[in-house]
Short mmCIF file of C-alpha atoms in Angstrom, two decimals:
data_model
loop_
_atom_site.label_atom_id
_atom_site.label_comp_id
_atom_site.label_asym_id
_atom_site.label_seq_id
_atom_site.Cartn_x
_atom_site.Cartn_y
_atom_site.Cartn_z
CA MET M 11 -8.39 -40.29 5.15
CA LYS M 12 -5.79 -38.22 3.41
CA PRO M 13 -2.76 -37.24 5.49
CA ALA M 14 -2.84 -33.60 6.60
CA ALA M 15 0.06 -32.54 4.39
CA GLN M 16 -1.82 -33.71 1.34
CA ASP M 17 -5.04 -31.94 2.19
CA PRO M 18 -5.57 -29.95 -1.02
CA LEU M 19 -7.80 -27.37 0.62
CA ALA M 20 -5.27 -26.55 3.31
CA GLN M 21 -2.52 -26.38 0.70
CA LEU M 22 -4.49 -24.05 -1.55
CA THR M 23 -5.47 -21.82 1.35
CA GLU M 24 -1.88 -21.54 2.49
CA ILE M 25 -0.57 -20.84 -1.01
CA ARG M 26 -3.14 -18.10 -1.43
CA ALA M 27 -2.22 -16.54 1.89
CA ILE M 28 1.50 -16.62 1.08
CA MET M 29 0.97 -15.04 -2.34
CA GLU M 30 -1.12 -12.26 -0.77
CA ARG M 31 1.25 -11.64 2.08
CA SER M 32 4.40 -11.55 -0.04
CA SER M 33 3.08 -9.15 -2.67
CA ARG M 34 0.90 -6.80 -0.64
CA PHE M 35 1.41 -4.72 2.46
CA LEU M 36 -1.60 -5.85 4.48
CA SER M 37 -0.66 -4.54 7.91
CA LEU M 38 -1.77 -1.00 7.09
CA SER M 39 -3.98 -0.03 10.00
CA GLY M 40 -7.33 1.67 9.50
CA LEU M 41 -6.55 3.80 12.53
CA SER M 42 -3.62 5.25 10.56
CA GLY M 43 -6.20 6.66 8.15
CA VAL M 44 -8.31 8.06 10.98
CA GLY M 45 -5.26 9.70 12.54
CA ALA M 46 -4.10 11.21 9.25
CA GLY M 47 -7.64 12.48 8.63
CA VAL M 48 -7.79 14.23 12.00
CA VAL M 49 -4.42 15.86 11.27
CA ALA M 50 -5.72 17.02 7.88
CA LEU M 51 -8.90 18.48 9.37
CA ALA M 52 -6.92 20.35 12.02
CA GLY M 53 -4.59 21.68 9.32
CA THR M 54 -7.51 22.80 7.16
CA VAL M 55 -8.98 24.74 10.07
CA VAL M 56 -5.63 26.40 10.77
CA ALA M 57 -5.28 27.35 7.10
CA HIS M 58 -8.79 28.76 7.04
CA TYR M 59 -8.23 31.02 10.04
CA TYR M 60 -4.79 32.05 8.84
CA LEU M 61 -6.21 33.17 5.48
CA LEU M 62 -9.16 34.90 7.15
CA GLN M 63 -6.81 36.79 9.40
CA GLU M 64 -4.49 37.71 6.52
CA TYR M 65 -7.12 38.78 4.02
CA GLY M 66 -10.49 38.74 5.74
CA SER M 67 -10.59 42.28 7.05
CA GLN M 68 -9.49 43.97 3.86
CA GLU M 69 -11.72 45.59 1.27
CA TYR M 70 -12.10 42.29 -0.56
CA GLY M 71 -14.52 41.03 2.07
CA ALA M 72 -14.30 38.16 4.51
CA GLN M 73 -13.32 35.51 2.02
CA GLY M 74 -9.91 34.31 3.23
CA TYR M 75 -9.29 31.46 0.84
CA THR M 76 -10.87 32.86 -2.34
CA ARG M 77 -9.06 36.14 -1.80
CA LEU M 78 -5.85 34.18 -2.26
CA PHE M 79 -6.77 33.81 -5.96
CA GLN M 80 -6.42 37.56 -6.55
CA THR M 81 -3.18 38.11 -4.72
CA THR M 82 -0.11 39.65 -6.28
CA GLU M 83 3.05 37.62 -6.53
CA ALA M 84 4.55 39.51 -3.60
CA GLU M 85 1.55 38.70 -1.40
CA ARG M 86 1.69 35.04 -2.34
CA LEU M 87 5.39 34.87 -1.58
CA ALA M 88 4.66 36.42 1.81
CA ALA M 89 2.08 33.74 2.58
CA LEU M 90 4.19 30.89 1.16
CA PRO M 91 6.41 30.20 4.21
CA PHE M 92 3.40 29.76 6.47
CA LEU M 93 1.44 27.63 4.02
CA MET M 94 4.47 25.49 3.12
CA GLY M 95 5.35 25.08 6.78
CA LEU M 96 1.76 24.07 7.56
CA ALA M 97 1.71 21.56 4.69
CA LEU M 98 5.02 20.00 5.73
CA ALA M 99 3.94 19.86 9.38
CA MET M 100 0.69 18.15 8.35
CA ILE M 101 2.56 15.59 6.23
CA ALA M 102 5.01 14.88 9.06
CA ALA M 103 2.27 14.58 11.69
CA ALA M 104 0.08 12.38 9.46
CA LEU M 105 3.01 10.08 8.62
CA LEU M 106 3.98 9.83 12.28
CA VAL M 107 0.45 8.95 13.41
CA ALA M 108 0.04 6.49 10.51
CA ALA M 109 3.37 4.82 11.32
CA ILE M 110 2.49 4.45 15.00
CA PHE M 111 -0.83 2.69 14.37
CA THR M 112 0.54 0.52 11.59
CA LEU M 113 3.54 -0.47 13.70
CA ARG M 114 1.13 -1.43 16.46
CA ARG M 115 -0.84 -3.62 14.09
CA THR M 116 2.36 -5.20 12.71
CA ARG M 117 3.36 -6.12 16.26
CA ARG M 118 -0.06 -7.52 16.99
CA ASP M 119 0.06 -9.62 13.83
CA GLY M 120 3.32 -11.06 15.11
CA LEU M 121 5.47 -9.77 12.27
CA ARG M 122 9.04 -8.89 12.99
CA SER M 123 9.28 -5.77 10.90
CA MET M 124 6.97 -3.25 9.26
CA TRP M 125 9.52 -2.44 6.57
CA THR M 126 9.03 -5.52 4.40
CA ALA M 127 9.53 -5.83 0.65
CA PRO M 128 5.86 -5.04 -0.14
CA ALA M 129 6.01 -2.04 2.23
CA ARG M 130 9.02 -0.69 0.34
CA ARG M 131 7.28 -1.19 -2.99
CA LEU M 132 4.19 0.57 -1.68
CA ALA M 133 6.28 3.51 -0.46
CA ILE M 134 7.94 3.94 -3.86
CA ALA M 135 4.64 3.61 -5.74
CA LEU M 136 3.17 6.36 -3.55
CA LEU M 137 6.18 8.65 -3.46
CA ILE M 138 6.74 9.14 -7.18
CA PRO M 139 3.32 10.67 -7.98
CA LEU M 140 3.29 12.50 -4.64
CA VAL M 141 6.62 14.27 -5.11
CA ALA M 142 5.79 15.10 -8.73
CA GLY M 143 2.37 16.42 -7.66
CA GLY M 144 3.82 18.46 -4.82
CA LEU M 145 6.32 20.20 -7.08
CA PHE M 146 3.66 20.73 -9.75
CA CYS M 147 1.32 22.39 -7.26
CA LEU M 148 4.10 24.56 -5.86
CA LYS M 149 4.69 25.87 -9.37
CA LEU M 150 0.94 26.47 -9.82
CA TYR M 151 0.93 28.53 -6.63
CA LEU M 152 3.88 30.61 -7.77
CA SER M 153 2.48 31.08 -11.31
CA ASN M 154 -0.75 32.85 -10.43
CA ALA M 155 -2.92 29.72 -10.63
CA VAL M 156 -3.70 29.37 -6.94
CA GLU M 157 -7.21 28.08 -7.62
CA LEU M 158 -5.64 24.99 -9.22
CA VAL M 159 -3.52 24.07 -6.20
CA VAL M 160 -6.18 22.27 -4.16
CA PRO M 161 -7.62 20.36 -7.16
CA GLY M 162 -4.06 19.44 -8.11
CA LEU M 163 -3.20 18.17 -4.63
CA LEU M 164 -6.36 16.04 -4.52
CA VAL M 165 -5.93 14.62 -8.02
CA PHE M 166 -2.23 13.81 -7.61
CA TYR M 167 -2.83 12.28 -4.18
CA GLY M 168 -5.66 10.20 -5.60
CA LEU M 169 -3.43 8.99 -8.43
CA ALA M 170 -0.69 8.14 -5.95
CA LEU M 171 -3.13 6.04 -3.91
CA LEU M 172 -4.45 4.37 -7.04
CA ASN M 173 -0.88 3.54 -8.03
CA GLY M 174 0.01 2.24 -4.57
CA SER M 175 -3.20 0.26 -4.13
CA LYS M 176 -1.86 -2.74 -6.02
CA TYR M 177 0.58 -3.28 -3.17
CA THR M 178 -1.86 -2.95 -0.30
CA LEU M 179 -5.49 -3.27 0.78
CA ASP M 180 -8.15 -2.82 -1.90
CA GLU M 181 -9.87 -0.01 0.01
CA ILE M 182 -6.94 2.26 -0.85
CA LYS M 183 -8.00 2.13 -4.50
CA TYR M 184 -11.44 3.48 -3.65
CA LEU M 185 -9.96 6.12 -1.36
CA GLY M 186 -7.81 7.18 -4.33
CA LEU M 187 -10.78 7.34 -6.70
CA THR M 188 -12.67 9.41 -4.12
CA GLN M 189 -9.81 11.91 -3.92
CA ILE M 190 -9.62 12.17 -7.72
CA ALA M 191 -13.39 12.80 -7.94
CA LEU M 192 -13.19 15.49 -5.24
CA GLY M 193 -10.21 17.06 -7.02
CA LEU M 194 -12.12 17.30 -10.29
CA LEU M 195 -15.12 18.70 -8.44
CA ALA M 196 -12.83 21.32 -6.90
CA LEU M 197 -11.90 22.41 -10.43
CA LEU M 198 -15.56 23.22 -11.07
CA VAL M 199 -16.16 25.08 -7.82
CA PRO M 200 -12.79 26.68 -6.99
CA GLY M 201 -14.33 28.76 -4.21
CA TYR M 202 -15.01 25.62 -2.21
CA GLY M 203 -11.41 24.40 -2.54
CA LEU M 204 -10.54 24.51 1.12
CA LEU M 205 -13.78 22.77 2.05
CA LEU M 206 -13.13 20.01 -0.49
CA PHE M 207 -9.57 19.74 0.78
CA GLY M 208 -10.93 19.07 4.26
CA LEU M 209 -13.49 16.68 2.86
CA GLY M 210 -10.94 14.66 0.88
CA PHE M 211 -7.87 14.63 3.11
CA GLY M 212 -9.84 14.80 6.35
CA LEU M 213 -13.18 13.01 6.15
CA GLY M 214 -12.02 10.75 3.29
CA HIS M 215 -9.20 9.32 5.40
CA ILE M 216 -11.38 9.04 8.48
CA GLY M 217 -14.19 7.31 6.58
CA TYR M 218 -12.04 4.75 4.80
CA GLY M 219 -9.91 4.30 7.92
CA LEU M 220 -12.97 3.36 9.98
CA LEU M 221 -14.17 1.07 7.19
CA MET M 222 -10.81 -0.73 7.11
CA TYR M 223 -10.64 -0.91 10.89
CA ASN M 224 -14.09 -2.47 11.08
CA ARG M 225 -13.31 -4.95 8.34
CA TYR M 226 -9.92 -6.20 9.42
CA GLU M 227 -9.01 -5.15 12.94
CA ARG M 228 -11.97 -4.81 15.24
CA PRO M 229 -11.58 -7.36 18.00
CA THR M 230 -14.31 -9.95 17.65
CA GLY M 231 -15.61 -12.17 20.40
CA THR M 232 -16.28 -15.12 18.16
CA LYS M 233 -13.32 -16.77 16.53
CA LEU M 234 -13.68 -18.06 13.03
CA THR M 235 -13.57 -21.84 13.00
CA ALA M 236 -12.21 -22.47 9.54
CA SER M 237 -10.75 -25.95 8.97
CA MET C 28 -12.94 -43.15 -3.71
CA LYS C 29 -9.53 -42.89 -5.27
CA TYR C 30 -7.55 -39.67 -5.06
CA ALA C 31 -5.38 -38.80 -8.01
CA ILE C 32 -2.43 -38.03 -5.73
CA HIS C 33 0.04 -39.07 -8.42
CA THR C 34 -1.01 -36.08 -10.52
CA LEU C 35 0.62 -33.80 -7.92
CA ASN C 36 4.13 -32.67 -8.76
CA LYS C 37 6.77 -34.38 -6.62
CA ALA C 38 8.95 -31.27 -6.61
CA PHE C 39 6.24 -29.46 -4.64
CA ASP C 40 5.57 -32.10 -2.01
CA HIS C 41 7.07 -29.97 0.76
CA ARG C 42 5.34 -26.91 2.14
CA VAL C 43 8.51 -24.81 2.03
CA ARG C 44 8.84 -25.45 -1.70
CA LEU C 45 5.19 -24.64 -2.22
CA GLY C 46 5.74 -21.45 -0.26
CA VAL C 47 8.80 -20.47 -2.31
CA MET C 48 6.94 -21.00 -5.57
CA ALA C 49 3.92 -19.07 -4.26
CA VAL C 50 6.10 -16.06 -3.39
CA LEU C 51 7.93 -16.22 -6.72
CA LEU C 52 4.70 -16.35 -8.69
CA ALA C 53 3.25 -13.37 -6.85
CA ASN C 54 6.45 -11.32 -7.23
CA GLU C 55 8.71 -11.05 -10.23
CA SER C 56 12.06 -11.20 -8.49
CA VAL C 57 12.74 -11.73 -4.80
CA SER C 58 15.98 -11.50 -2.81
CA PHE C 59 17.06 -14.30 -0.50
CA ASN C 60 16.35 -12.22 2.59
CA ASP C 61 12.91 -11.13 1.46
CA LEU C 62 12.06 -14.71 0.62
CA LYS C 63 13.28 -15.84 4.03
CA GLU C 64 11.30 -13.10 5.73
CA SER C 65 8.01 -13.72 3.95
CA LEU C 66 8.16 -17.45 4.69
CA ASP C 67 9.64 -17.04 8.16
CA LEU C 68 12.44 -19.59 7.63
CA THR C 69 16.07 -20.07 8.61
CA ASP C 70 18.90 -19.61 6.10
CA GLY C 71 19.80 -23.27 5.82
CA ASN C 72 16.25 -24.49 5.53
CA LEU C 73 15.42 -22.09 2.73
CA ALA C 74 18.71 -22.66 0.89
CA SER C 75 18.28 -26.42 0.64
CA HIS C 76 14.73 -26.20 -0.67
CA VAL C 77 15.55 -23.45 -3.14
CA ALA C 78 18.48 -25.55 -4.36
CA ALA C 79 16.10 -28.44 -5.01
CA LEU C 80 13.79 -26.18 -7.00
CA GLU C 81 16.75 -24.75 -8.90
CA LYS C 82 17.90 -28.26 -9.78
CA ALA C 83 14.42 -29.06 -11.08
CA GLY C 84 14.73 -26.00 -13.33
CA TYR C 85 11.80 -24.21 -11.71
CA VAL C 86 13.75 -21.35 -10.15
CA GLU C 87 16.30 -19.05 -11.74
CA VAL C 88 19.05 -17.64 -9.55
CA THR C 89 20.83 -14.34 -10.15
CA LYS C 90 23.91 -13.58 -8.07
CA GLN C 91 25.07 -9.99 -7.87
CA PHE C 92 27.07 -7.74 -5.65
CA ILE C 93 25.64 -4.54 -4.24
CA GLY C 94 28.82 -2.81 -3.16
CA LYS C 95 30.65 -5.57 -1.29
CA LYS C 96 27.53 -7.41 -0.15
CA PRO C 97 26.41 -10.38 -2.19
CA ASN C 98 22.80 -10.15 -3.24
CA THR C 99 21.09 -13.24 -4.58
CA THR C 100 17.71 -12.90 -6.21
CA TYR C 101 15.32 -15.60 -7.29
CA ALA C 102 12.67 -15.74 -9.96
CA ALA C 103 10.35 -18.47 -11.17
CA SER C 104 11.35 -19.84 -14.58
CA ALA C 105 8.72 -20.22 -17.30
CA GLU C 106 8.85 -23.94 -16.68
CA GLY C 107 8.42 -23.39 -12.95
CA LYS C 108 5.39 -21.15 -13.43
CA LEU C 109 3.76 -23.72 -15.68
CA ALA C 110 4.52 -26.60 -13.30
CA PHE C 111 3.18 -24.67 -10.31
CA GLN C 112 -0.01 -23.74 -12.11
CA GLU C 113 -0.49 -27.37 -13.10
CA HIS C 114 0.06 -28.33 -9.48
CA LEU C 115 -2.60 -25.85 -8.36
CA ALA C 116 -4.99 -27.15 -11.01
CA ALA C 117 -4.35 -30.71 -9.78
CA LEU C 118 -5.09 -29.61 -6.20
CA GLU C 119 -8.34 -28.02 -7.27
CA LYS C 120 -9.27 -31.13 -9.17
CA LEU C 121 -8.67 -33.21 -6.05
CA LEU C 122 -10.94 -30.86 -4.12
CA ARG C 123 -13.76 -31.33 -6.54
CA GLY C 124 -13.18 -35.07 -6.11
#
């Protein structure tokens, strides 16, 4: 028999695992996605009722969100603090929930820190398109192109995920492509923007989060007996 | 059955060295601390094995200062990448018997 240290299969398996672990952030928890999705759905509902209350009872009809497309600059500026505050609160809450679940998984995996080199690379890869997209959409809102804001948010977020996916789990790539597709769809049917926003940021995160949770984290009774 | 053990590279006959090369092939440039963290090693242990790989010409070392803190980064040399890939190919060959 070969001595254990020379076992080529064990060596190859270990090398593969090390290469994966050192270049990708694999501790991302699926429950982080579910949490962020719930936050996004709650935020969408709040936005919907805010817009209904602001614009619903006027002569334009009960159309809350679509009424926003016809607002004057003064009206949009009046609504901006609430909408910006809501968006920032959603981002903060989603990040907090995501960090809690991912930190929990990191602990369970026996890693000392969540903030590893791949995690930092992932954060940078996500942040650049996200910040650019956020500023771009803010300008769209201020420049009388409100109907492009939701498609823009979805497309930029999708691109950010696509960009970050090379440093983390493969599912993130498909989540990104889903967001891009929904963003482009929102361009075609601007009236359904808020609905598609909820679909992408809410149900998209929840769906992929559950998928990832089931694949990588669900406690299983039977242990794999590999080598 | 005879195993072609001699086709395996001597420089990689320790798992720490294999680990270092694996990290350096998956990432372009890695700092000492990140390397230590991803392999879960102590300073001294990692340093001696990296030194051996450096001596073999498989690892390139860049020493810099960030402010007053020294920051050493490592990268696999072209020679190191080739040698590691040959080592992996030899392992696979052994597997196929």
